Tab-separated table of C-alpha atoms in Angstrom:
chain	number	residue	atom	x	y	z
J	4	UNK	CA	-61.690	-39.857	-58.027
J	5	UNK	CA	-60.974	-37.543	-55.276
J	6	UNK	CA	-57.499	-37.793	-53.192
J	7	UNK	CA	-58.514	-38.112	-49.033
J	8	UNK	CA	-54.755	-37.199	-48.695
J	9	UNK	CA	-51.427	-36.850	-49.073
J	10	UNK	CA	-50.138	-38.840	-47.015
J	11	UNK	CA	-45.816	-37.204	-47.865
J	12	UNK	CA	-46.858	-33.954	-45.930
J	13	UNK	CA	-49.838	-35.430	-43.356
J	14	UNK	CA	-47.004	-37.692	-42.255
J	15	UNK	CA	-43.041	-36.963	-43.532
J	16	UNK	CA	-41.315	-38.928	-40.964
J	17	UNK	CA	-43.439	-42.205	-41.631
J	18	UNK	CA	-43.116	-41.385	-45.701
J	19	UNK	CA	-39.258	-41.607	-45.167
J	20	UNK	CA	-39.471	-44.524	-42.817
J	21	UNK	CA	-40.504	-47.091	-45.811
J	22	UNK	CA	-39.068	-44.568	-48.299
J	23	UNK	CA	-36.482	-46.559	-46.867
J	24	UNK	CA	-37.163	-49.404	-46.656
J	25	UNK	CA	-37.877	-49.304	-50.916
J	26	UNK	CA	-34.009	-47.911	-50.567
J	27	UNK	CA	-33.437	-50.687	-48.987
J	28	UNK	CA	-35.170	-52.681	-51.727
J	29	UNK	CA	-34.105	-51.775	-53.946
J	30	UNK	CA	-30.197	-52.153	-52.904
J	31	UNK	CA	-30.866	-55.941	-52.260
J	32	UNK	CA	-29.115	-56.711	-55.739
J	33	UNK	CA	-32.723	-58.096	-56.346
J	34	UNK	CA	-33.366	-57.712	-60.760
J	35	UNK	CA	-34.807	-54.430	-61.400
J	36	UNK	CA	-37.485	-55.798	-64.114
J	37	UNK	CA	-37.604	-58.669	-61.281
J	38	UNK	CA	-38.774	-56.270	-59.283
J	39	UNK	CA	-41.072	-54.790	-61.053
J	40	UNK	CA	-42.875	-57.326	-61.298
J	41	UNK	CA	-43.500	-58.012	-57.835
J	42	UNK	CA	-44.379	-54.952	-57.202
J	43	UNK	CA	-47.191	-55.179	-60.055
J	44	UNK	CA	-48.247	-58.405	-59.139
J	45	UNK	CA	-48.335	-57.378	-55.015
J	46	UNK	CA	-50.461	-53.901	-56.853
J	47	UNK	CA	-53.156	-55.944	-58.651
J	48	UNK	CA	-53.663	-57.992	-56.120
J	49	UNK	CA	-54.202	-55.417	-53.415
J	50	UNK	CA	-55.920	-52.781	-56.016
J	51	UNK	CA	-54.210	-50.260	-56.279
J	52	UNK	CA	-54.425	-48.078	-58.928
J	53	UNK	CA	-51.958	-45.740	-58.740
J	54	UNK	CA	-49.133	-48.605	-57.710
J	55	UNK	CA	-50.251	-50.652	-61.046
J	56	UNK	CA	-50.460	-47.622	-63.143
J	57	UNK	CA	-46.371	-46.583	-62.113
J	58	UNK	CA	-44.952	-50.022	-61.925
J	59	UNK	CA	-46.903	-51.295	-65.442
J	60	UNK	CA	-45.479	-47.650	-67.296
J	61	UNK	CA	-42.228	-48.855	-64.790
J	62	UNK	CA	-41.776	-52.093	-66.824
J	63	UNK	CA	-42.598	-51.199	-70.479
J	64	UNK	CA	-39.856	-48.151	-70.121
J	65	UNK	CA	-37.467	-51.185	-69.190
J	66	UNK	CA	-38.776	-52.571	-72.074
J	67	UNK	CA	-40.874	-55.539	-70.747
J	68	UNK	CA	-43.769	-56.290	-73.327
J	69	UNK	CA	-47.085	-55.903	-73.008
J	70	UNK	CA	-48.179	-59.156	-73.610
J	71	UNK	CA	-46.280	-60.296	-70.141
J	72	UNK	CA	-47.614	-56.815	-68.317
J	73	UNK	CA	-51.940	-57.916	-69.300
J	74	UNK	CA	-50.755	-62.031	-68.338
J	75	UNK	CA	-48.705	-61.071	-65.628
J	76	UNK	CA	-52.596	-61.949	-63.442
J	77	UNK	CA	-52.751	-65.571	-65.315
J	78	UNK	CA	-49.229	-66.224	-65.440
J	79	UNK	CA	-49.869	-70.070	-65.072
J	80	UNK	CA	-52.130	-69.918	-67.728
J	81	UNK	CA	-49.083	-68.896	-70.096
J	82	UNK	CA	-45.098	-70.012	-71.222
J	83	UNK	CA	-43.684	-66.525	-70.987
J	84	UNK	CA	-42.169	-66.765	-67.534
J	85	UNK	CA	-39.294	-67.942	-66.909
J	86	UNK	CA	-39.544	-70.942	-64.332
J	87	UNK	CA	-37.976	-68.258	-61.225
J	88	UNK	CA	-39.707	-65.396	-62.216
J	89	UNK	CA	-42.980	-67.420	-61.640
J	90	UNK	CA	-41.792	-68.591	-58.352
J	91	UNK	CA	-41.245	-65.242	-57.247
J	92	UNK	CA	-44.882	-64.437	-58.811
J	93	UNK	CA	-46.638	-66.968	-56.003
J	94	UNK	CA	-44.288	-66.236	-53.797
J	95	UNK	CA	-45.763	-62.667	-53.568
J	96	UNK	CA	-49.021	-64.317	-54.306
J	97	UNK	CA	-48.045	-65.886	-50.565
J	98	UNK	CA	-46.900	-62.538	-48.663
J	99	UNK	CA	-49.441	-60.669	-50.242
J	100	UNK	CA	-52.416	-62.821	-49.436
J	101	UNK	CA	-50.560	-64.448	-45.991
J	102	UNK	CA	-54.091	-64.711	-44.560
J	103	UNK	CA	-55.264	-67.028	-46.643
J	104	UNK	CA	-53.152	-70.351	-46.444
J	105	UNK	CA	-49.318	-68.790	-45.979
J	106	UNK	CA	-46.356	-69.376	-46.612
J	107	UNK	CA	-47.315	-73.089	-48.601
J	108	UNK	CA	-44.017	-75.868	-47.758
J	109	UNK	CA	-43.498	-76.146	-51.882
J	110	UNK	CA	-43.908	-72.862	-52.858
J	111	UNK	CA	-40.813	-72.007	-50.583
J	112	UNK	CA	-38.324	-74.595	-52.232
J	113	UNK	CA	-39.580	-73.073	-54.990
J	114	UNK	CA	-38.565	-70.359	-54.916
J	115	UNK	CA	-34.915	-71.259	-53.348
J	116	UNK	CA	-34.419	-73.539	-56.143
J	117	UNK	CA	-33.292	-70.436	-57.467
J	118	UNK	CA	-32.754	-67.675	-54.887
J	119	UNK	CA	-30.358	-68.155	-51.757
J	120	UNK	CA	-31.384	-67.652	-48.406
J	121	UNK	CA	-30.256	-63.874	-48.419
J	122	UNK	CA	-31.947	-63.259	-51.412
J	123	UNK	CA	-35.663	-65.269	-50.044
J	124	UNK	CA	-35.228	-62.140	-46.889
J	125	UNK	CA	-34.617	-59.652	-49.937
J	126	UNK	CA	-38.207	-60.754	-52.369
J	127	UNK	CA	-39.999	-61.060	-49.120
J	128	UNK	CA	-38.792	-57.458	-47.918
J	129	UNK	CA	-39.209	-56.294	-51.017
J	130	UNK	CA	-43.321	-57.957	-51.506
J	131	UNK	CA	-42.880	-56.342	-47.718
J	132	UNK	CA	-42.264	-53.038	-49.170
J	133	UNK	CA	-44.810	-53.122	-51.919
J	134	UNK	CA	-48.536	-54.311	-50.321
J	135	UNK	CA	-46.720	-50.633	-47.188
J	136	UNK	CA	-47.072	-48.896	-50.708
J	137	UNK	CA	-50.493	-50.147	-51.242
J	138	UNK	CA	-52.422	-50.348	-48.483
J	139	UNK	CA	-51.260	-46.158	-47.658
J	140	UNK	CA	-52.443	-45.370	-51.321
J	141	UNK	CA	-56.188	-47.257	-51.723
J	142	UNK	CA	-56.603	-46.450	-47.646
J	143	UNK	CA	-55.956	-42.507	-48.760
J	144	UNK	CA	-56.911	-42.333	-51.860
J	145	UNK	CA	-54.505	-42.297	-54.284
J	146	UNK	CA	-54.819	-42.937	-58.352
J	147	UNK	CA	-53.051	-42.293	-60.996
J	148	UNK	CA	-52.021	-38.884	-61.036
J	149	UNK	CA	-52.840	-37.892	-58.766
J	150	UNK	CA	-50.115	-35.803	-57.448
J	151	UNK	CA	-49.877	-34.016	-61.068
């Protein structure tokens, strides 16, 4: 594998701008473990190996179980995620694959059972942010360890 470019040095201003969005999402008040689950699920869908590696390790360091990491793509088929987590994972999938079906009303309603309007926007911003990172990572050829 070969890194196509270091996007950080190629365009530092763009990197700083996205980093500011990341910091806003981190400060939004979302549960940190839930935010990492969002990051991991979107990264799995988008095929960003760099981000899958990073967010899996981050979740493990937060005490997340290996089973919950490995079974995340099959979240509908296992009873190890809470209703709140299921709603957020489903929203993550819908926003990440927006062109397929948008965000159906029933998904919105499931999320709103657990989150108010501000929190819903926080979730969408968090999902949007990781999708931006994934697109940069895949387009520039990031892979685990490429910056080591």
